[in-house]
């Protein structure tokens, strides 16, 4: 293997100073890794070097997450469209014209908007617990749906409470068994919460939960993109997920009947933390066949 280490750096891209991680040969097929909530590019720290012998892997922290800067809300929209613009800017800045996309959590919403805008760039998709089917949203959406139905302070407080160290911990370990939860490093919330514990960043995190309601209108557009373009797709999913259970994964087969579906038993939303050894060979096999 060669170049299997991960390089870390800050770069000014567009109007934002972003933190990037990169591994793999410069001329290799590219896997672009937008991250989810409440994490950062840190969530791909094991995956990147494990693929770097054959693929160029690129991850970065969204504005107001991880080690990237926090733009003034007056100058940056902090919605899924604004973040899609950042994803496009990163790809353009690095000269990436074709790549596979990893879609997870908020990264799935942003990544699919990017794929709709730039279908010629999207070589393949790997989908890890990213929801785009409203009829199979899991029970954990109950709190957010309650606020959608009644935008009162009372219904909003649980969203605010979720943006806390304890709330972050619950996101990472709250749904899997104790045995599986023991595999999740506490660094995920112990290190991320201090990075998020500022007035603007807390506001951004709550605001993104609020904006999930408007994002529902995009679900049919995401589905239409999949039907119309049919990119090679692997769905690698942890079914122990209160937001996105197994049915959320199976729903992708409605629009991508040829997609490869892998439900990793006992895994949840953060399967790369708990079931990495099960997921990695599936990912390598898929990329070898569809993006080599």
mmCIF file with all atom_site columns, C-alpha atoms in Angstrom, residues 76-251:
data_model
loop_
_atom_site.group_PDB
_atom_site.id
_atom_site.type_symbol
_atom_site.label_atom_id
_atom_site.label_alt_id
_atom_site.label_comp_id
_atom_site.label_asym_id
_atom_site.label_entity_id
_atom_site.label_seq_id
_atom_site.pdbx_PDB_ins_code
_atom_site.Cartn_x
_atom_site.Cartn_y
_atom_site.Cartn_z
_atom_site.occupancy
_atom_site.B_iso_or_equiv
_atom_site.pdbx_formal_charge
_atom_site.auth_seq_id
_atom_site.auth_comp_id
_atom_site.auth_asym_id
_atom_site.auth_atom_id
_atom_site.pdbx_PDB_model_num
ATOM 1   C CA . UNK A 1 76  ? -23.992 32.621 5.196   1.00 0.00 ? 76  UNK A CA 1
ATOM 2   C CA . UNK A 1 77  ? -27.396 30.967 4.930   1.00 0.00 ? 77  UNK A CA 1
ATOM 3   C CA . UNK A 1 78  ? -26.770 27.887 7.118   1.00 0.00 ? 78  UNK A CA 1
ATOM 4   C CA . UNK A 1 79  ? -29.305 25.837 5.203   1.00 0.00 ? 79  UNK A CA 1
ATOM 5   C CA . UNK A 1 80  ? -28.945 22.816 2.952   1.00 0.00 ? 80  UNK A CA 1
ATOM 6   C CA . UNK A 1 81  ? -28.649 24.959 -0.177  1.00 0.00 ? 81  UNK A CA 1
ATOM 7   C CA . UNK A 1 82  ? -25.840 27.012 1.344   1.00 0.00 ? 82  UNK A CA 1
ATOM 8   C CA . UNK A 1 83  ? -23.999 23.873 2.377   1.00 0.00 ? 83  UNK A CA 1
ATOM 9   C CA . UNK A 1 84  ? -24.427 22.406 -1.107  1.00 0.00 ? 84  UNK A CA 1
ATOM 10  C CA . UNK A 1 85  ? -22.673 25.508 -2.396  1.00 0.00 ? 85  UNK A CA 1
ATOM 11  C CA . UNK A 1 86  ? -19.770 24.729 -0.077  1.00 0.00 ? 86  UNK A CA 1
ATOM 12  C CA . UNK A 1 87  ? -19.615 21.139 -1.326  1.00 0.00 ? 87  UNK A CA 1
ATOM 13  C CA . UNK A 1 88  ? -19.490 22.367 -4.926  1.00 0.00 ? 88  UNK A CA 1
ATOM 14  C CA . UNK A 1 89  ? -16.825 24.928 -4.022  1.00 0.00 ? 89  UNK A CA 1
ATOM 15  C CA . UNK A 1 90  ? -14.659 22.233 -2.423  1.00 0.00 ? 90  UNK A CA 1
ATOM 16  C CA . UNK A 1 91  ? -14.929 19.990 -5.484  1.00 0.00 ? 91  UNK A CA 1
ATOM 17  C CA . UNK A 1 92  ? -14.131 22.892 -7.815  1.00 0.00 ? 92  UNK A CA 1
ATOM 18  C CA . UNK A 1 93  ? -11.231 24.100 -5.683  1.00 0.00 ? 93  UNK A CA 1
ATOM 19  C CA . UNK A 1 94  ? -9.643  20.648 -5.685  1.00 0.00 ? 94  UNK A CA 1
ATOM 20  C CA . UNK A 1 95  ? -10.265 20.130 -9.405  1.00 0.00 ? 95  UNK A CA 1
ATOM 21  C CA . UNK A 1 96  ? -12.573 17.153 -8.852  1.00 0.00 ? 96  UNK A CA 1
ATOM 22  C CA . UNK A 1 97  ? -14.772 16.524 -11.884 1.00 0.00 ? 97  UNK A CA 1
ATOM 23  C CA . UNK A 1 98  ? -16.034 12.988 -11.158 1.00 0.00 ? 98  UNK A CA 1
ATOM 24  C CA . UNK A 1 99  ? -16.349 11.158 -7.859  1.00 0.00 ? 99  UNK A CA 1
ATOM 25  C CA . UNK A 1 100 ? -18.343 8.786  -5.744  1.00 0.00 ? 100 UNK A CA 1
ATOM 26  C CA . UNK A 1 101 ? -20.355 10.423 -2.962  1.00 0.00 ? 101 UNK A CA 1
ATOM 27  C CA . UNK A 1 102 ? -20.813 9.076  0.554   1.00 0.00 ? 102 UNK A CA 1
ATOM 28  C CA . UNK A 1 103 ? -24.256 10.074 1.836   1.00 0.00 ? 103 UNK A CA 1
ATOM 29  C CA . UNK A 1 104 ? -24.837 10.038 5.598   1.00 0.00 ? 104 UNK A CA 1
ATOM 30  C CA . UNK A 1 105 ? -27.217 11.982 7.824   1.00 0.00 ? 105 UNK A CA 1
ATOM 31  C CA . UNK A 1 106 ? -27.304 15.682 6.795   1.00 0.00 ? 106 UNK A CA 1
ATOM 32  C CA . UNK A 1 107 ? -24.614 14.863 4.264   1.00 0.00 ? 107 UNK A CA 1
ATOM 33  C CA . UNK A 1 108 ? -27.189 12.816 2.355   1.00 0.00 ? 108 UNK A CA 1
ATOM 34  C CA . UNK A 1 109 ? -29.484 15.812 1.947   1.00 0.00 ? 109 UNK A CA 1
ATOM 35  C CA . UNK A 1 110 ? -26.621 18.062 0.888   1.00 0.00 ? 110 UNK A CA 1
ATOM 36  C CA . UNK A 1 111 ? -24.964 15.428 -1.283  1.00 0.00 ? 111 UNK A CA 1
ATOM 37  C CA . UNK A 1 112 ? -28.136 14.617 -3.193  1.00 0.00 ? 112 UNK A CA 1
ATOM 38  C CA . UNK A 1 113 ? -28.759 18.303 -3.888  1.00 0.00 ? 113 UNK A CA 1
ATOM 39  C CA . UNK A 1 114 ? -25.233 18.359 -5.266  1.00 0.00 ? 114 UNK A CA 1
ATOM 40  C CA . UNK A 1 115 ? -25.886 15.272 -7.403  1.00 0.00 ? 115 UNK A CA 1
ATOM 41  C CA . UNK A 1 116 ? -29.074 16.843 -8.805  1.00 0.00 ? 116 UNK A CA 1
ATOM 42  C CA . UNK A 1 117 ? -27.118 19.980 -9.728  1.00 0.00 ? 117 UNK A CA 1
ATOM 43  C CA . UNK A 1 118 ? -24.088 18.074 -11.078 1.00 0.00 ? 118 UNK A CA 1
ATOM 44  C CA . UNK A 1 119 ? -25.283 14.661 -12.275 1.00 0.00 ? 119 UNK A CA 1
ATOM 45  C CA . UNK A 1 120 ? -22.342 14.332 -14.655 1.00 0.00 ? 120 UNK A CA 1
ATOM 46  C CA . UNK A 1 121 ? -19.949 14.348 -11.708 1.00 0.00 ? 121 UNK A CA 1
ATOM 47  C CA . UNK A 1 122 ? -21.597 11.616 -9.667  1.00 0.00 ? 122 UNK A CA 1
ATOM 48  C CA . UNK A 1 123 ? -19.994 8.265  -10.484 1.00 0.00 ? 123 UNK A CA 1
ATOM 49  C CA . UNK A 1 124 ? -21.584 6.253  -7.667  1.00 0.00 ? 124 UNK A CA 1
ATOM 50  C CA . UNK A 1 125 ? -23.306 6.576  -4.296  1.00 0.00 ? 125 UNK A CA 1
ATOM 51  C CA . UNK A 1 126 ? -22.682 4.915  -0.958  1.00 0.00 ? 126 UNK A CA 1
ATOM 52  C CA . UNK A 1 127 ? -25.608 5.600  1.352   1.00 0.00 ? 127 UNK A CA 1
ATOM 53  C CA . UNK A 1 128 ? -25.179 5.150  5.088   1.00 0.00 ? 128 UNK A CA 1
ATOM 54  C CA . UNK A 1 129 ? -28.303 6.014  7.090   1.00 0.00 ? 129 UNK A CA 1
ATOM 55  C CA . UNK A 1 130 ? -29.561 8.962  5.099   1.00 0.00 ? 130 UNK A CA 1
ATOM 56  C CA . UNK A 1 131 ? -33.333 9.453  4.937   1.00 0.00 ? 131 UNK A CA 1
ATOM 57  C CA . UNK A 1 132 ? -35.282 10.640 1.881   1.00 0.00 ? 132 UNK A CA 1
ATOM 58  C CA . UNK A 1 133 ? -38.598 8.754  2.283   1.00 0.00 ? 133 UNK A CA 1
ATOM 59  C CA . UNK A 1 134 ? -41.120 10.516 4.500   1.00 0.00 ? 134 UNK A CA 1
ATOM 60  C CA . UNK A 1 135 ? -43.442 7.537  5.021   1.00 0.00 ? 135 UNK A CA 1
ATOM 61  C CA . UNK A 1 136 ? -40.713 5.476  6.730   1.00 0.00 ? 136 UNK A CA 1
ATOM 62  C CA . UNK A 1 137 ? -39.186 8.061  9.043   1.00 0.00 ? 137 UNK A CA 1
ATOM 63  C CA . UNK A 1 138 ? -38.456 6.468  12.401  1.00 0.00 ? 138 UNK A CA 1
ATOM 64  C CA . UNK A 1 139 ? -40.023 7.148  15.810  1.00 0.00 ? 139 UNK A CA 1
ATOM 65  C CA . UNK A 1 140 ? -37.204 9.457  16.875  1.00 0.00 ? 140 UNK A CA 1
ATOM 66  C CA . UNK A 1 141 ? -38.656 12.099 14.540  1.00 0.00 ? 141 UNK A CA 1
ATOM 67  C CA . UNK A 1 142 ? -41.542 12.475 17.015  1.00 0.00 ? 142 UNK A CA 1
ATOM 68  C CA . UNK A 1 143 ? -39.920 15.393 18.841  1.00 0.00 ? 143 UNK A CA 1
ATOM 69  C CA . UNK A 1 144 ? -39.128 17.319 15.664  1.00 0.00 ? 144 UNK A CA 1
ATOM 70  C CA . UNK A 1 145 ? -42.564 16.605 14.189  1.00 0.00 ? 145 UNK A CA 1
ATOM 71  C CA . UNK A 1 146 ? -44.174 17.927 17.370  1.00 0.00 ? 146 UNK A CA 1
ATOM 72  C CA . UNK A 1 147 ? -42.491 21.275 16.773  1.00 0.00 ? 147 UNK A CA 1
ATOM 73  C CA . UNK A 1 148 ? -43.483 21.241 13.102  1.00 0.00 ? 148 UNK A CA 1
ATOM 74  C CA . UNK A 1 149 ? -47.108 20.884 14.194  1.00 0.00 ? 149 UNK A CA 1
ATOM 75  C CA . UNK A 1 150 ? -46.921 23.430 17.028  1.00 0.00 ? 150 UNK A CA 1
ATOM 76  C CA . UNK A 1 151 ? -44.178 26.041 16.795  1.00 0.00 ? 151 UNK A CA 1
ATOM 77  C CA . UNK A 1 152 ? -44.396 27.007 20.437  1.00 0.00 ? 152 UNK A CA 1
ATOM 78  C CA . UNK A 1 153 ? -41.557 27.598 22.872  1.00 0.00 ? 153 UNK A CA 1
ATOM 79  C CA . UNK A 1 154 ? -42.584 24.453 24.730  1.00 0.00 ? 154 UNK A CA 1
ATOM 80  C CA . UNK A 1 155 ? -42.191 22.254 21.645  1.00 0.00 ? 155 UNK A CA 1
ATOM 81  C CA . UNK A 1 156 ? -38.968 24.004 20.674  1.00 0.00 ? 156 UNK A CA 1
ATOM 82  C CA . UNK A 1 157 ? -37.157 23.452 23.972  1.00 0.00 ? 157 UNK A CA 1
ATOM 83  C CA . UNK A 1 158 ? -36.397 19.744 23.309  1.00 0.00 ? 158 UNK A CA 1
ATOM 84  C CA . UNK A 1 159 ? -34.588 20.764 20.106  1.00 0.00 ? 159 UNK A CA 1
ATOM 85  C CA . UNK A 1 160 ? -32.479 23.211 22.083  1.00 0.00 ? 160 UNK A CA 1
ATOM 86  C CA . UNK A 1 161 ? -31.822 20.610 24.786  1.00 0.00 ? 161 UNK A CA 1
ATOM 87  C CA . UNK A 1 162 ? -30.579 18.149 22.169  1.00 0.00 ? 162 UNK A CA 1
ATOM 88  C CA . UNK A 1 163 ? -27.737 20.538 21.316  1.00 0.00 ? 163 UNK A CA 1
ATOM 89  C CA . UNK A 1 164 ? -25.713 19.744 24.421  1.00 0.00 ? 164 UNK A CA 1
ATOM 90  C CA . UNK A 1 165 ? -23.006 17.329 25.461  1.00 0.00 ? 165 UNK A CA 1
ATOM 91  C CA . UNK A 1 166 ? -25.601 14.889 26.773  1.00 0.00 ? 166 UNK A CA 1
ATOM 92  C CA . UNK A 1 167 ? -27.662 15.348 23.621  1.00 0.00 ? 167 UNK A CA 1
ATOM 93  C CA . UNK A 1 168 ? -24.647 14.573 21.476  1.00 0.00 ? 168 UNK A CA 1
ATOM 94  C CA . UNK A 1 169 ? -23.893 11.482 23.541  1.00 0.00 ? 169 UNK A CA 1
ATOM 95  C CA . UNK A 1 170 ? -27.466 10.286 23.006  1.00 0.00 ? 170 UNK A CA 1
ATOM 96  C CA . UNK A 1 171 ? -27.061 10.720 19.244  1.00 0.00 ? 171 UNK A CA 1
ATOM 97  C CA . UNK A 1 172 ? -24.004 8.466  19.231  1.00 0.00 ? 172 UNK A CA 1
ATOM 98  C CA . UNK A 1 173 ? -25.002 5.709  21.658  1.00 0.00 ? 173 UNK A CA 1
ATOM 99  C CA . UNK A 1 174 ? -28.682 6.154  22.474  1.00 0.00 ? 174 UNK A CA 1
ATOM 100 C CA . UNK A 1 175 ? -30.202 3.418  20.290  1.00 0.00 ? 175 UNK A CA 1
ATOM 101 C CA . UNK A 1 176 ? -27.780 0.507  20.136  1.00 0.00 ? 176 UNK A CA 1
ATOM 102 C CA . UNK A 1 177 ? -27.261 -2.186 22.765  1.00 0.00 ? 177 UNK A CA 1
ATOM 103 C CA . UNK A 1 178 ? -24.887 -1.574 25.677  1.00 0.00 ? 178 UNK A CA 1
ATOM 104 C CA . UNK A 1 179 ? -22.430 -4.021 24.138  1.00 0.00 ? 179 UNK A CA 1
ATOM 105 C CA . UNK A 1 180 ? -22.376 -2.133 20.850  1.00 0.00 ? 180 UNK A CA 1
ATOM 106 C CA . UNK A 1 181 ? -22.374 1.281  22.549  1.00 0.00 ? 181 UNK A CA 1
ATOM 107 C CA . UNK A 1 182 ? -19.188 0.293  24.382  1.00 0.00 ? 182 UNK A CA 1
ATOM 108 C CA . UNK A 1 183 ? -17.406 0.334  21.005  1.00 0.00 ? 183 UNK A CA 1
ATOM 109 C CA . UNK A 1 184 ? -18.204 4.024  20.435  1.00 0.00 ? 184 UNK A CA 1
ATOM 110 C CA . UNK A 1 185 ? -15.348 6.241  21.645  1.00 0.00 ? 185 UNK A CA 1
ATOM 111 C CA . UNK A 1 186 ? -16.510 8.994  23.986  1.00 0.00 ? 186 UNK A CA 1
ATOM 112 C CA . UNK A 1 187 ? -14.228 11.325 22.032  1.00 0.00 ? 187 UNK A CA 1
ATOM 113 C CA . UNK A 1 188 ? -17.135 11.726 19.618  1.00 0.00 ? 188 UNK A CA 1
ATOM 114 C CA . UNK A 1 189 ? -19.080 13.830 22.097  1.00 0.00 ? 189 UNK A CA 1
ATOM 115 C CA . UNK A 1 190 ? -16.343 14.827 24.551  1.00 0.00 ? 190 UNK A CA 1
ATOM 116 C CA . UNK A 1 191 ? -14.260 16.395 21.778  1.00 0.00 ? 191 UNK A CA 1
ATOM 117 C CA . UNK A 1 192 ? -17.076 17.651 19.555  1.00 0.00 ? 192 UNK A CA 1
ATOM 118 C CA . UNK A 1 193 ? -19.178 19.355 22.170  1.00 0.00 ? 193 UNK A CA 1
ATOM 119 C CA . UNK A 1 194 ? -16.504 21.932 23.149  1.00 0.00 ? 194 UNK A CA 1
ATOM 120 C CA . UNK A 1 195 ? -16.129 22.740 19.441  1.00 0.00 ? 195 UNK A CA 1
ATOM 121 C CA . UNK A 1 196 ? -19.894 23.304 19.144  1.00 0.00 ? 196 UNK A CA 1
ATOM 122 C CA . UNK A 1 197 ? -20.433 25.084 22.451  1.00 0.00 ? 197 UNK A CA 1
ATOM 123 C CA . UNK A 1 198 ? -20.728 28.653 21.223  1.00 0.00 ? 198 UNK A CA 1
ATOM 124 C CA . UNK A 1 199 ? -23.847 30.760 20.765  1.00 0.00 ? 199 UNK A CA 1
ATOM 125 C CA . UNK A 1 200 ? -23.622 30.801 16.963  1.00 0.00 ? 200 UNK A CA 1
ATOM 126 C CA . UNK A 1 201 ? -22.826 27.106 16.595  1.00 0.00 ? 201 UNK A CA 1
ATOM 127 C CA . UNK A 1 202 ? -25.617 26.057 18.932  1.00 0.00 ? 202 UNK A CA 1
ATOM 128 C CA . UNK A 1 203 ? -27.985 28.287 16.976  1.00 0.00 ? 203 UNK A CA 1
ATOM 129 C CA . UNK A 1 204 ? -26.826 26.727 13.692  1.00 0.00 ? 204 UNK A CA 1
ATOM 130 C CA . UNK A 1 205 ? -27.373 23.186 14.996  1.00 0.00 ? 205 UNK A CA 1
ATOM 131 C CA . UNK A 1 206 ? -30.894 23.959 16.194  1.00 0.00 ? 206 UNK A CA 1
ATOM 132 C CA . UNK A 1 207 ? -31.622 25.827 12.980  1.00 0.00 ? 207 UNK A CA 1
ATOM 133 C CA . UNK A 1 208 ? -30.711 22.827 10.855  1.00 0.00 ? 208 UNK A CA 1
ATOM 134 C CA . UNK A 1 209 ? -33.204 20.722 12.806  1.00 0.00 ? 209 UNK A CA 1
ATOM 135 C CA . UNK A 1 210 ? -35.819 23.383 12.146  1.00 0.00 ? 210 UNK A CA 1
ATOM 136 C CA . UNK A 1 211 ? -35.011 23.359 8.434   1.00 0.00 ? 211 UNK A CA 1
ATOM 137 C CA . UNK A 1 212 ? -35.653 19.627 8.138   1.00 0.00 ? 212 UNK A CA 1
ATOM 138 C CA . UNK A 1 213 ? -39.340 20.495 7.713   1.00 0.00 ? 213 UNK A CA 1
ATOM 139 C CA . UNK A 1 214 ? -38.696 22.487 4.536   1.00 0.00 ? 214 UNK A CA 1
ATOM 140 C CA . UNK A 1 215 ? -36.352 19.752 3.391   1.00 0.00 ? 215 UNK A CA 1
ATOM 141 C CA . UNK A 1 216 ? -39.277 17.303 3.159   1.00 0.00 ? 216 UNK A CA 1
ATOM 142 C CA . UNK A 1 217 ? -40.304 19.094 -0.045  1.00 0.00 ? 217 UNK A CA 1
ATOM 143 C CA . UNK A 1 218 ? -37.017 17.935 -1.554  1.00 0.00 ? 218 UNK A CA 1
ATOM 144 C CA . UNK A 1 219 ? -37.664 14.249 -0.892  1.00 0.00 ? 219 UNK A CA 1
ATOM 145 C CA . UNK A 1 220 ? -39.567 13.706 -4.187  1.00 0.00 ? 220 UNK A CA 1
ATOM 146 C CA . UNK A 1 221 ? -36.769 15.512 -6.040  1.00 0.00 ? 221 UNK A CA 1
ATOM 147 C CA . UNK A 1 222 ? -34.123 13.271 -4.502  1.00 0.00 ? 222 UNK A CA 1
ATOM 148 C CA . UNK A 1 223 ? -36.177 10.223 -5.463  1.00 0.00 ? 223 UNK A CA 1
ATOM 149 C CA . UNK A 1 224 ? -36.688 11.489 -9.017  1.00 0.00 ? 224 UNK A CA 1
ATOM 150 C CA . UNK A 1 225 ? -32.935 12.001 -9.398  1.00 0.00 ? 225 UNK A CA 1
ATOM 151 C CA . UNK A 1 226 ? -32.309 8.402  -8.392  1.00 0.00 ? 226 UNK A CA 1
ATOM 152 C CA . UNK A 1 227 ? -34.931 7.080  -10.805 1.00 0.00 ? 227 UNK A CA 1
ATOM 153 C CA . UNK A 1 228 ? -33.825 9.273  -13.696 1.00 0.00 ? 228 UNK A CA 1
ATOM 154 C CA . UNK A 1 229 ? -30.073 8.792  -13.381 1.00 0.00 ? 229 UNK A CA 1
ATOM 155 C CA . UNK A 1 230 ? -29.768 5.432  -11.645 1.00 0.00 ? 230 UNK A CA 1
ATOM 156 C CA . UNK A 1 231 ? -26.232 5.856  -10.303 1.00 0.00 ? 231 UNK A CA 1
ATOM 157 C CA . UNK A 1 232 ? -24.547 2.675  -9.073  1.00 0.00 ? 232 UNK A CA 1
ATOM 158 C CA . UNK A 1 233 ? -25.472 2.589  -5.395  1.00 0.00 ? 233 UNK A CA 1
ATOM 159 C CA . UNK A 1 234 ? -24.594 0.616  -2.291  1.00 0.00 ? 234 UNK A CA 1
ATOM 160 C CA . UNK A 1 235 ? -26.839 1.089  0.733   1.00 0.00 ? 235 UNK A CA 1
ATOM 161 C CA . UNK A 1 236 ? -24.728 0.195  3.789   1.00 0.00 ? 236 UNK A CA 1
ATOM 162 C CA . UNK A 1 237 ? -27.017 0.659  6.773   1.00 0.00 ? 237 UNK A CA 1
ATOM 163 C CA . UNK A 1 238 ? -27.247 0.272  10.510  1.00 0.00 ? 238 UNK A CA 1
ATOM 164 C CA . UNK A 1 239 ? -30.889 -0.682 11.217  1.00 0.00 ? 239 UNK A CA 1
ATOM 165 C CA . UNK A 1 240 ? -30.750 0.169  14.945  1.00 0.00 ? 240 UNK A CA 1
ATOM 166 C CA . UNK A 1 241 ? -31.514 3.786  14.148  1.00 0.00 ? 241 UNK A CA 1
ATOM 167 C CA . UNK A 1 242 ? -34.438 5.640  15.683  1.00 0.00 ? 242 UNK A CA 1
ATOM 168 C CA . UNK A 1 243 ? -34.466 8.200  12.891  1.00 0.00 ? 243 UNK A CA 1
ATOM 169 C CA . UNK A 1 244 ? -33.862 5.819  9.997   1.00 0.00 ? 244 UNK A CA 1
ATOM 170 C CA . UNK A 1 245 ? -34.742 2.167  10.683  1.00 0.00 ? 245 UNK A CA 1
ATOM 171 C CA . UNK A 1 246 ? -34.362 -0.726 8.261   1.00 0.00 ? 246 UNK A CA 1
ATOM 172 C CA . UNK A 1 247 ? -37.446 0.312  6.284   1.00 0.00 ? 247 UNK A CA 1
ATOM 173 C CA . UNK A 1 248 ? -35.775 3.629  5.488   1.00 0.00 ? 248 UNK A CA 1
ATOM 174 C CA . UNK A 1 249 ? -32.966 1.671  3.841   1.00 0.00 ? 249 UNK A CA 1
ATOM 175 C CA . UNK A 1 250 ? -35.256 -0.694 1.931   1.00 0.00 ? 250 UNK A CA 1
ATOM 176 C CA . UNK A 1 251 ? -37.202 2.277  0.575   1.00 0.00 ? 251 UNK A CA 1
#
